[in-house]
């Protein structure tokens, strides 16, 4: 089974409280989602392999380290995943960005794919699939199915708030995918919303409430 990491750093917990608050408006919500994504990128990249590289300092020749291994692509699940992209790019600026459009049918909660545009070399890249919410897990599972069908092999899933139901479903469907979340919340309500959660992430990011 792949890794499940709950990133409960104090800064992340503090910022999550801000975006959970229903009185937080769109501007601040968007800024703080990006700030959390930036902090998460630091931790998600912790196991990136390094290789030796010879350089010259102003004083001597020296062997130092540089990032090696597969290059990164960030894959937001539309819409709400877009809110995490800039924060991730702040720390991994050379990453390419692919998009998977997925919405949940409001009655069945089943994911519906409506758009896919990916870098041509996703087989050679490590993919960071980002979406603030992991609720039933349907959207994440379908997005990752879609990426694997197109040849992706190394995938991490990064979210802000996860429900236990979504974690279980994603781990069962894709046991090879590491999951990083800023919070493991209590449960889903009868409408498939995470409790306590933060509401509809896409609507809060884009002001479409
Ligand atoms: C939200 C969220 C996830 C999905 C999670 O998207 O951004 O993609 O729901 O729910 P699930 O785990 O039960 O699939 P939504 O369908 O509201 O679309 P949007 O991002 O366009 O608002
Ligand atoms: N999607 C959201 O945006 N919020 C939830 O709580 C569940 C799914």
JSON list of C-alpha atoms in Angstrom, two decimals, residues 33 40-41 47 60 103 105 112 124 140 160 167 207 209:
[
{"chain": "A", "resi": 33, "resn": "UNK", "atom": "CA", "xyz": [-5.42, 27.78, -0.82]},
{"chain": "A", "resi": 40, "resn": "UNK", "atom": "CA", "xyz": [2.49, 20.99, 0.73]},
{"chain": "A", "resi": 41, "resn": "UNK", "atom": "CA", "xyz": [4.74, 21.07, -2.35]},
{"chain": "A", "resi": 47, "resn": "UNK", "atom": "CA", "xyz": [11.62, 12.11, -1.57]},
{"chain": "A", "resi": 60, "resn": "UNK", "atom": "CA", "xyz": [37.29, 25.31, -5.54]},
{"chain": "A", "resi": 103, "resn": "UNK", "atom": "CA", "xyz": [-17.44, 17.24, -12.27]},
{"chain": "A", "resi": 105, "resn": "UNK", "atom": "CA", "xyz": [-23.18, 14.68, -10.90]},
{"chain": "A", "resi": 112, "resn": "UNK", "atom": "CA", "xyz": [-18.17, 12.95, -15.39]},
{"chain": "A", "resi": 124, "resn": "UNK", "atom": "CA", "xyz": [8.26, 10.00, -18.42]},
{"chain": "A", "resi": 140, "resn": "UNK", "atom": "CA", "xyz": [-9.81, 11.38, -8.04]},
{"chain": "A", "resi": 160, "resn": "UNK", "atom": "CA", "xyz": [-6.45, 19.81, 1.30]},
{"chain": "A", "resi": 167, "resn": "UNK", "atom": "CA", "xyz": [-9.23, 7.78, 1.27]},
{"chain": "A", "resi": 207, "resn": "UNK", "atom": "CA", "xyz": [-17.13, 33.03, -6.43]},
{"chain": "A", "resi": 209, "resn": "UNK", "atom": "CA", "xyz": [-21.89, 30.39, -4.88]}
]
